[in-house]
Coordinates of C-alpha atoms and ligand atoms in Angstrom, one line a residue:
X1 CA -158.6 -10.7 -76.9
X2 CA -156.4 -12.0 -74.1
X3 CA -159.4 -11.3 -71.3
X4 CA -156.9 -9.3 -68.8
X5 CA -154.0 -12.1 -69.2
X6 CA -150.9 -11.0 -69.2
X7 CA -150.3 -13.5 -72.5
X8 CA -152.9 -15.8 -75.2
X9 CA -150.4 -18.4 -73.5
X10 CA -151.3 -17.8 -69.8
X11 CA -155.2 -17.2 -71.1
X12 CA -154.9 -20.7 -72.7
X13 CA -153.4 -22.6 -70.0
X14 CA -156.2 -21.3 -67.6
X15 CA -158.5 -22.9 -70.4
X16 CA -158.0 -26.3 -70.4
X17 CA -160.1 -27.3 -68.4
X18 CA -162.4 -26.5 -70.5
X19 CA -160.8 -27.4 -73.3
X20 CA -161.3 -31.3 -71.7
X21 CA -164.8 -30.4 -71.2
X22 CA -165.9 -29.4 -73.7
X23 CA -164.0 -32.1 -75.7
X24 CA -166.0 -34.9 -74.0
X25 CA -169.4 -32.8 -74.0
X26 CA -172.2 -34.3 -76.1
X27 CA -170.2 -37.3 -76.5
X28 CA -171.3 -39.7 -74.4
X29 CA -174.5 -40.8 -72.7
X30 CA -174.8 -43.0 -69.9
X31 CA -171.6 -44.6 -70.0
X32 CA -171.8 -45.3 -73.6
X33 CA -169.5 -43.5 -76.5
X34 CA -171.7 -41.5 -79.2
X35 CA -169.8 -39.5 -81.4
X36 CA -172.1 -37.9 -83.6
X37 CA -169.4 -37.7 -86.1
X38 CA -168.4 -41.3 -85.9
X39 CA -171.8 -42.6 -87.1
X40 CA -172.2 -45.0 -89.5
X41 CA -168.3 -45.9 -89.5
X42 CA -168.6 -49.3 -87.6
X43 CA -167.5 -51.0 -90.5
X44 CA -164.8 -49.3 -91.2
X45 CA -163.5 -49.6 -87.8
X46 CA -164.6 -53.0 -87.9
X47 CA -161.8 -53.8 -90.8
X48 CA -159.0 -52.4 -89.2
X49 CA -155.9 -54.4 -87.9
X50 CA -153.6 -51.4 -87.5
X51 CA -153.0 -47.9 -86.5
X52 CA -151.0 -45.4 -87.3
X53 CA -150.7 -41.8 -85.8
X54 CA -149.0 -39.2 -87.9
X55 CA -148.6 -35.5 -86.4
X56 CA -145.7 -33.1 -85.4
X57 CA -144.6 -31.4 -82.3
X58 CA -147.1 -31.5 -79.6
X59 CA -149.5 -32.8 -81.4
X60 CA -147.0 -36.1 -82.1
X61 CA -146.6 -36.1 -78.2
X62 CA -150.4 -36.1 -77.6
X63 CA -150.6 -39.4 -80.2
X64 CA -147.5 -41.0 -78.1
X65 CA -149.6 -40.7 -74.8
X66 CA -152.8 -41.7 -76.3
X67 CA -150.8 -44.9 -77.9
X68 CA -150.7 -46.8 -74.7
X69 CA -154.8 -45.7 -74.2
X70 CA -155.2 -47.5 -77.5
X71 CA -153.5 -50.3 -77.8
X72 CA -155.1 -51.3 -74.0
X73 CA -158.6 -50.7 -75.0
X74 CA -158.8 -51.9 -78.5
X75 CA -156.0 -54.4 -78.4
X76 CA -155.0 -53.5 -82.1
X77 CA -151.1 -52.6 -82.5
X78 CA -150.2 -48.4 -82.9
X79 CA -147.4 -47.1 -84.0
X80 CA -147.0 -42.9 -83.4
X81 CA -144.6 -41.4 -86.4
X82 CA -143.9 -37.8 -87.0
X83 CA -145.8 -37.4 -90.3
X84 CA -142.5 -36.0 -92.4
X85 CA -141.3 -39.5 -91.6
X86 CA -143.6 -41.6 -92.4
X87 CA -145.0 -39.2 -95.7
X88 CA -141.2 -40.1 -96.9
X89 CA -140.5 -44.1 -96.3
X90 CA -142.0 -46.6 -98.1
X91 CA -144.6 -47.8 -95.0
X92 CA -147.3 -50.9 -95.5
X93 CA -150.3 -49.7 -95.6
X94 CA -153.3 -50.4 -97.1
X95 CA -157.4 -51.0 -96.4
X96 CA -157.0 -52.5 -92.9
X97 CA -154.6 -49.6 -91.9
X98 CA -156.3 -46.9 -89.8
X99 CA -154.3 -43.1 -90.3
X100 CA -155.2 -41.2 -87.4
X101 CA -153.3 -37.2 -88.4
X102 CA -153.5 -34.8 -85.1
X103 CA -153.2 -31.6 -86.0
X104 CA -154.5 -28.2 -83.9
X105 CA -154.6 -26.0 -87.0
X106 CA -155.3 -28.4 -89.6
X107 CA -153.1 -26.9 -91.8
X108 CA -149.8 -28.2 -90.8
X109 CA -148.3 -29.2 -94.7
X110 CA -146.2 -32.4 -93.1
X111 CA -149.5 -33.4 -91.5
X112 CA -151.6 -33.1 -94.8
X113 CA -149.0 -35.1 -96.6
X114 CA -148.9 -37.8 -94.8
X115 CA -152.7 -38.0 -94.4
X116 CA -152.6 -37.6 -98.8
X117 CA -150.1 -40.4 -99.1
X118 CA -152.5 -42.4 -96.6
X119 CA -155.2 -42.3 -98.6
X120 CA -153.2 -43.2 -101.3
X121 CA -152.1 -46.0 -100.2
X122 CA -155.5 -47.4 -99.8
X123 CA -155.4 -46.4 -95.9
X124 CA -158.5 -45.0 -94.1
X125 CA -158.0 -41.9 -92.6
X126 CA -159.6 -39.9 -89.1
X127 CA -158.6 -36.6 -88.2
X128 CA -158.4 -35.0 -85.1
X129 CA -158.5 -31.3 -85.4
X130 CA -159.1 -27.7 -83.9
X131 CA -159.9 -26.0 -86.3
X132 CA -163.2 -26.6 -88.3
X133 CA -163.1 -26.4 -92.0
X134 CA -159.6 -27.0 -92.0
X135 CA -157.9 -28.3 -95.2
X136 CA -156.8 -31.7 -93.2
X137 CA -160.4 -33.0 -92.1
X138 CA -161.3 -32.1 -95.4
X139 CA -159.0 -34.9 -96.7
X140 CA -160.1 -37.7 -93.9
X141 CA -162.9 -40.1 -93.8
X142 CA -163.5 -38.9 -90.4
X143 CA -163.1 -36.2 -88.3
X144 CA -163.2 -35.9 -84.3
X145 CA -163.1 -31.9 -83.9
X146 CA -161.3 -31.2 -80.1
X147 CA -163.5 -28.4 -79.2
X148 CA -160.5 -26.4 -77.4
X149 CA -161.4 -22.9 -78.7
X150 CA -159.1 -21.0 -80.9
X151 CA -155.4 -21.4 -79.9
X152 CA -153.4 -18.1 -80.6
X153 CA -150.2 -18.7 -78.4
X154 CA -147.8 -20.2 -81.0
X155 CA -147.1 -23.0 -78.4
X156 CA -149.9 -25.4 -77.8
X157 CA -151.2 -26.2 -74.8
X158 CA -155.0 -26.3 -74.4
X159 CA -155.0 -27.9 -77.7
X160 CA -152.7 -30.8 -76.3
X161 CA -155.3 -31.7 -73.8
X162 CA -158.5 -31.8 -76.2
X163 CA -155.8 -34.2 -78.6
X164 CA -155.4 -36.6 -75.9
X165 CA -158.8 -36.6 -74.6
X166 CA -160.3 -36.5 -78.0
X167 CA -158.0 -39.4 -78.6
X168 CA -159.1 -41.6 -75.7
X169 CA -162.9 -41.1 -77.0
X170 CA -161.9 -42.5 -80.6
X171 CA -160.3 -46.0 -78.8
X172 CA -162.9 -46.4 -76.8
X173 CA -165.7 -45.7 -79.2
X174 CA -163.6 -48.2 -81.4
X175 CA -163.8 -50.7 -78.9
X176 CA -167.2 -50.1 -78.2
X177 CA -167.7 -50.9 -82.0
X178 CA -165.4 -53.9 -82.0
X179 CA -166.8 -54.9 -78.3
X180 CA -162.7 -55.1 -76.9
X181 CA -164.3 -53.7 -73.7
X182 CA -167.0 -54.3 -71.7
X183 CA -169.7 -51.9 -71.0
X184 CA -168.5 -51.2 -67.8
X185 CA -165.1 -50.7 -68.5
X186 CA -166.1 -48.2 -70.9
X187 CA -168.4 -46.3 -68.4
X188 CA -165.4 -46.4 -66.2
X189 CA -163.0 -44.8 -68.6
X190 CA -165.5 -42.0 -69.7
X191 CA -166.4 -41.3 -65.6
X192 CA -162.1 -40.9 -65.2
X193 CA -162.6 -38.5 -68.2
X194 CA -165.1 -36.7 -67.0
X195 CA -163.4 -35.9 -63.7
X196 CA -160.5 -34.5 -65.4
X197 CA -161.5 -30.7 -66.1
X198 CA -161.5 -30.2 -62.3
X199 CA -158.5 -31.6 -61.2
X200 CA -156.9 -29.5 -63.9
X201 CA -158.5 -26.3 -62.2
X202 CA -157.4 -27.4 -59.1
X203 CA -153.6 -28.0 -60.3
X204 CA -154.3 -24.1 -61.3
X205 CA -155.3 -23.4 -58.1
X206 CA -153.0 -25.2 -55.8
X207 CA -149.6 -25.2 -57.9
X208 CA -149.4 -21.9 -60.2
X209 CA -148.1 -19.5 -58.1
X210 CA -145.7 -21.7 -56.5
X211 CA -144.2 -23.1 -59.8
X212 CA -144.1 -19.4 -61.5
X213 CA -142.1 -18.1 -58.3
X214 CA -139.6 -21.4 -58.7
X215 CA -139.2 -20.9 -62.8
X216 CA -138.0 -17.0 -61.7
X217 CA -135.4 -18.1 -59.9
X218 CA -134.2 -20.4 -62.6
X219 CA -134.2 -18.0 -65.4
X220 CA -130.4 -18.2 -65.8
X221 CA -130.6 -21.9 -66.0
X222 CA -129.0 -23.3 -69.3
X223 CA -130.5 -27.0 -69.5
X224 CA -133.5 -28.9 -68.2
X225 CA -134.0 -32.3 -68.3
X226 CA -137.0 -33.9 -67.9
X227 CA -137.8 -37.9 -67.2
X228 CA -140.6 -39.8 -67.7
X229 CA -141.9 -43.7 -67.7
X230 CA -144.7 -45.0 -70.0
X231 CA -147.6 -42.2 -70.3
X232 CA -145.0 -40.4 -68.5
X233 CA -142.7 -40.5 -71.4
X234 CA -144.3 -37.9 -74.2
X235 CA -145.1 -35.8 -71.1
X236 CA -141.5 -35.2 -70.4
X237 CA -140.7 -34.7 -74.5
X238 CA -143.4 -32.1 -74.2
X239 CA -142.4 -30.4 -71.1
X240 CA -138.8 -29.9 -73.0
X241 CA -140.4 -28.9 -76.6
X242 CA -142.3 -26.3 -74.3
X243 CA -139.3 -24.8 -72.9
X244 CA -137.4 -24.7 -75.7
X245 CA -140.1 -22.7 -77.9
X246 CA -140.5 -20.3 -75.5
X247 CA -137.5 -20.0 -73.4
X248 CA -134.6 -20.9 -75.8
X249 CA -133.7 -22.8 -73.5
X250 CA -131.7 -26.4 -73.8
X251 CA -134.2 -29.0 -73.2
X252 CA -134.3 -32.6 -73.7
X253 CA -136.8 -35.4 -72.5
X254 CA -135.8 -39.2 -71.9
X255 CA -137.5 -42.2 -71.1
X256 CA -136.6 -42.5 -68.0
X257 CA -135.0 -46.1 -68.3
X258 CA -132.6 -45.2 -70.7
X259 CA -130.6 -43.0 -68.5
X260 CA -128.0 -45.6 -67.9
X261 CA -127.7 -46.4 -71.1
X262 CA -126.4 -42.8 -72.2
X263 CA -128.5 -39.5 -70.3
X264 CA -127.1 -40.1 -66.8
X265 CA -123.9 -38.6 -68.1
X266 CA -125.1 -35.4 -68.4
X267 CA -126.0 -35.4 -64.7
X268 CA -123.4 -33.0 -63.0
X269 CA -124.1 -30.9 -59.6
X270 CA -126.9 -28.2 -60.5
X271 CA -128.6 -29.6 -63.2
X272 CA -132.1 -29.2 -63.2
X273 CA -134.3 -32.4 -64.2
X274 CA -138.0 -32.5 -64.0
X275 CA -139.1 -36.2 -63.1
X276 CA -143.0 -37.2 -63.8
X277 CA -143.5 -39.5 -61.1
X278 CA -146.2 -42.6 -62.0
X279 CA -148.3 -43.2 -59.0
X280 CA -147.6 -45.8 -56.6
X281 CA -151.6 -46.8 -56.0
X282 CA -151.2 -47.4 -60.1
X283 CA -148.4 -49.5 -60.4
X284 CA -146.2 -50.0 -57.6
X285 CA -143.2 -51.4 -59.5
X286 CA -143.1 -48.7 -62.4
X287 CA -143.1 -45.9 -59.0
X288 CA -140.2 -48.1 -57.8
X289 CA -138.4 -47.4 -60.8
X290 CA -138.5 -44.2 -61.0
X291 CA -137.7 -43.0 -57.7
X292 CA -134.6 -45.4 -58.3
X293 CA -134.1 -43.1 -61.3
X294 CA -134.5 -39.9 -59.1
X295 CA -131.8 -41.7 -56.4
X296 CA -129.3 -42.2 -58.8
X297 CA -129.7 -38.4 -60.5
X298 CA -130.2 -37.1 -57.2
X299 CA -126.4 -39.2 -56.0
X300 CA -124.5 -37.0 -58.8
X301 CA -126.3 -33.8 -57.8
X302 CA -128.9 -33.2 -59.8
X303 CA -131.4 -30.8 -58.8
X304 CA -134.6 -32.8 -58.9
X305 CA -138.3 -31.4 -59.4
X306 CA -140.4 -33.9 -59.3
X307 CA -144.5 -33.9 -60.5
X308 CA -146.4 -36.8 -58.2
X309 CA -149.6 -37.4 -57.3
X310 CA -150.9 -35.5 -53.7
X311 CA -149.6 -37.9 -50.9
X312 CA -146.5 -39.9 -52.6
X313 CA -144.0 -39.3 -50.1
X314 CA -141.4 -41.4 -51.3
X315 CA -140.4 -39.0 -53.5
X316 CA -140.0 -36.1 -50.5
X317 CA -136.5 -37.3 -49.5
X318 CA -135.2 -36.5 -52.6
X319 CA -137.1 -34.0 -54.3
X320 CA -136.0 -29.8 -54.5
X321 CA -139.4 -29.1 -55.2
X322 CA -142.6 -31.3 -55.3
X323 CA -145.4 -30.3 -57.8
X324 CA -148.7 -32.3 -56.9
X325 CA -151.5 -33.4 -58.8
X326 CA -154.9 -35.0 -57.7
X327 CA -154.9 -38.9 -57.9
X328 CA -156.0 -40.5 -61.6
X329 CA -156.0 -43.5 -63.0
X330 CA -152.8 -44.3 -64.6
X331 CA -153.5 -43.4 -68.5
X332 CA -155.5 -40.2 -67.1
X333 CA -152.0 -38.9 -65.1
X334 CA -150.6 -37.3 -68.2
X335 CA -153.6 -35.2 -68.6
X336 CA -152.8 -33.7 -65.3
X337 CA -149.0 -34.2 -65.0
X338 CA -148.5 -31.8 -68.5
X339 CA -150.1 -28.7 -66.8
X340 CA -147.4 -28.1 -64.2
X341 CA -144.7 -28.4 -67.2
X342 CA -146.8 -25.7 -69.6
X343 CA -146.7 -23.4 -66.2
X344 CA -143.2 -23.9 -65.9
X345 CA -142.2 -23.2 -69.4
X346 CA -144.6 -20.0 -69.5
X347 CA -143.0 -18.8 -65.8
X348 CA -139.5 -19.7 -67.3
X349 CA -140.0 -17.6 -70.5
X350 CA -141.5 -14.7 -68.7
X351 CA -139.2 -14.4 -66.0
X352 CA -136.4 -13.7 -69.0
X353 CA -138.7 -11.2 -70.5
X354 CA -139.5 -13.0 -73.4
X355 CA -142.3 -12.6 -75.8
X356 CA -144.4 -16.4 -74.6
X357 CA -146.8 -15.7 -77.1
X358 CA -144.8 -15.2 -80.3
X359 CA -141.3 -17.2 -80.1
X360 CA -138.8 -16.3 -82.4
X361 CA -138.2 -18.6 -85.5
X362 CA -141.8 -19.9 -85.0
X363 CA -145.0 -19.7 -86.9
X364 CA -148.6 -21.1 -85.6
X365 CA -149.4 -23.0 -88.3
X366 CA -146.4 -24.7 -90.4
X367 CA -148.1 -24.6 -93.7
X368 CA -144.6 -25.5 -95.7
X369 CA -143.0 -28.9 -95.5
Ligands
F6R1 C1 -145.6 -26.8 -80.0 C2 -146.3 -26.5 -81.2 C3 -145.9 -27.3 -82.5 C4 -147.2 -27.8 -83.1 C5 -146.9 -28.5 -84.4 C6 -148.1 -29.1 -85.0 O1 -146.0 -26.0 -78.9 O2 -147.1 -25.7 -81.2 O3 -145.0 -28.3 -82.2 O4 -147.8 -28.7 -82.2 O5 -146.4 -27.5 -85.3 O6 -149.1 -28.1 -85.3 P1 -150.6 -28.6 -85.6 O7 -151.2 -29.2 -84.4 O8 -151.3 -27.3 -86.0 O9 -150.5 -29.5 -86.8

């Protein structure tokens, strides 16, 4: 039952906010992690010297984000692989690996591979999933459920929030266990958490309209770049997967430092490119960076939309449209930044008259490798 939206899409976007809450609800008490399902663990996160995420799609993109969350908190290496790659090298693993799958369905066949040949391989294994019962949690030592409701829309979006957030809890209830953080660090992280659901709403509030109004008049665009710097980064490869799914249109995200060594050429006048600006309160020299990166798209005519935080103005001199979101700490931003980028891809796709619920091509749940 869409609930009088026009889509399962646009019904899902307006739910994650409470996809995030509920996420985080009954997970936490007075600044301290407790994850009911996590108890009794601590020794297994104890032993570990090494993480690996495996997922696909979105759900890859939500591991690349929460990477950098991780690998600050706990201080134990991450690497993020799609999980048809890893399922087919020859990776080391063994009993001081951690395999951490991400999958919405839980059903997703590359996923469950991977997650198989983990466990294999002597690795232990926590999934984080949407869907309870699912086959993949069923093959984990642990499961963190994201609590986003049932996702119907074959692209994800509410379900890409609860990964992250869901996510974040994990590291820091593993560096509560391995004491990597102090008490008040912790607090501090879940109090940022907790403040996310209504800065969503008030992205909702503040930016919808506006951005669905700018994505109709660029229905007869043919390619959209987007840009993006550390957290920034997956949020710009999920801003393109989005509009590709449901737009068919030519997308492609970048790191924003490596458009000099290849992108950049692509730049010619008219071409749209989305640019996830980091905040400047955050880390001045990283904002300093990426406006460079918006001066030297902007000098060979790109048409530049830019997502920053309320009150950056150093982005206004060379921005074609400016999509705020409310202030965050640094690793929250992508929580907020992604929202505008699933409005744009769902105003894009339904502006051409398209179908944003059931792409062509696409299934919800891959359950074939
Ligand atoms: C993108 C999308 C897909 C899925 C991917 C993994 O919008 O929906 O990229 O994220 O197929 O699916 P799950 O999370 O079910 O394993």
């Amino acid at each position: 039952d869409k609930g009088g939206w026009s889509s399962f899409m646009a019904k899902e976007v307006s739910e994650e906010p409470e996809a995030v809450a509920n996420t985080l609800r009954g997970r936490s008490h007075d600044g301290v992690v407790t994850i009911p399902e996590l108890e009794g663990l601590d020794d297994l996160f104890a032993g570990i010297n090494r993480v690996i995420i495996v997922a696909c799609g979105t759900a890859s993109y939500a591991g690349m984000t929460a990477k950098y969350a991780f690998e600050q908190w706990t201080r134990i290496p991450v690497e993020v692989e799609l999980a048809h790659e890893f399922r087919y090298r020859d990776p080391v693993i063994g009993p001081s690996t951690l395999v951490v799958s991400i999958s919405q369905s839980g059903e997703t066949m590359d996923t469950l591979m991977a997650v198989k040949f983990a466990r294999e391989g002597g690795a232990k294994t926590v999934s984080i999933c949407n869907t309870q019962g699912a086959t993949i949690p069923r093959e984990s030592d642990a499961i963190v459920y994201t609590h986003a409701g049932p996702e119907v829309a074959v692209a994800s979006t509410k379900a890409f929030v609860a990964q992250i957030t869901a996510l974040y809890l994990l590291a820091l209830h593993v560096s509560q266990v391995r004491g990597s953080q102090s008490k008040l660090a912790i607090a501090d992280a879940l109090r940022e958490l907790e403040a996310i659901p209504a800065k969503i709403s008030q992205i909702l509030e503040r930016e919808q309209a506006h951005i669905e109004q700018f994505a109709g008049w660029m229905a007869d665009t043919r390619s959209v770049l987007f840009l993006g710097r550390h957290v920034g980064y997956p949020i710009a490869l999920e801003g393109a997967l989005k509009l590709k799914e449901i737009s068919y249109i030519h997308a492609e995200g970048f790191a924003a430092g490596e458009l000099k060594h290849g992108p950049i050429a692509l730049i010619e006048p008219g071409q749209p490119v989305f640019v996830i600006v980091p905040s400047p309160r955050e880390s001045a020299e990283m904002h300093k960076k990426v406006v460079s990166s918006i001066q030297e798209i902007r000098a060979r005519g790109a048409r530049v939309i830019v997502v920053a935080e309320e009150g950056d103005a150093a982005v206004l001199p060379y921005a074609d449209e400016v999509l705020r979101i409310p202030l965050a700490g640094r690793l929250y931003e992508p929580l907020l930044a992604v929202v505008p980028l699933h409005i744009f891809a769902m105003g894009l796709a339904t502006a051409k008259g398209l179908d944003v619920d059931q792409p062509r091509n696409l299934a919800k749940s891959v359950t074939v490798e």
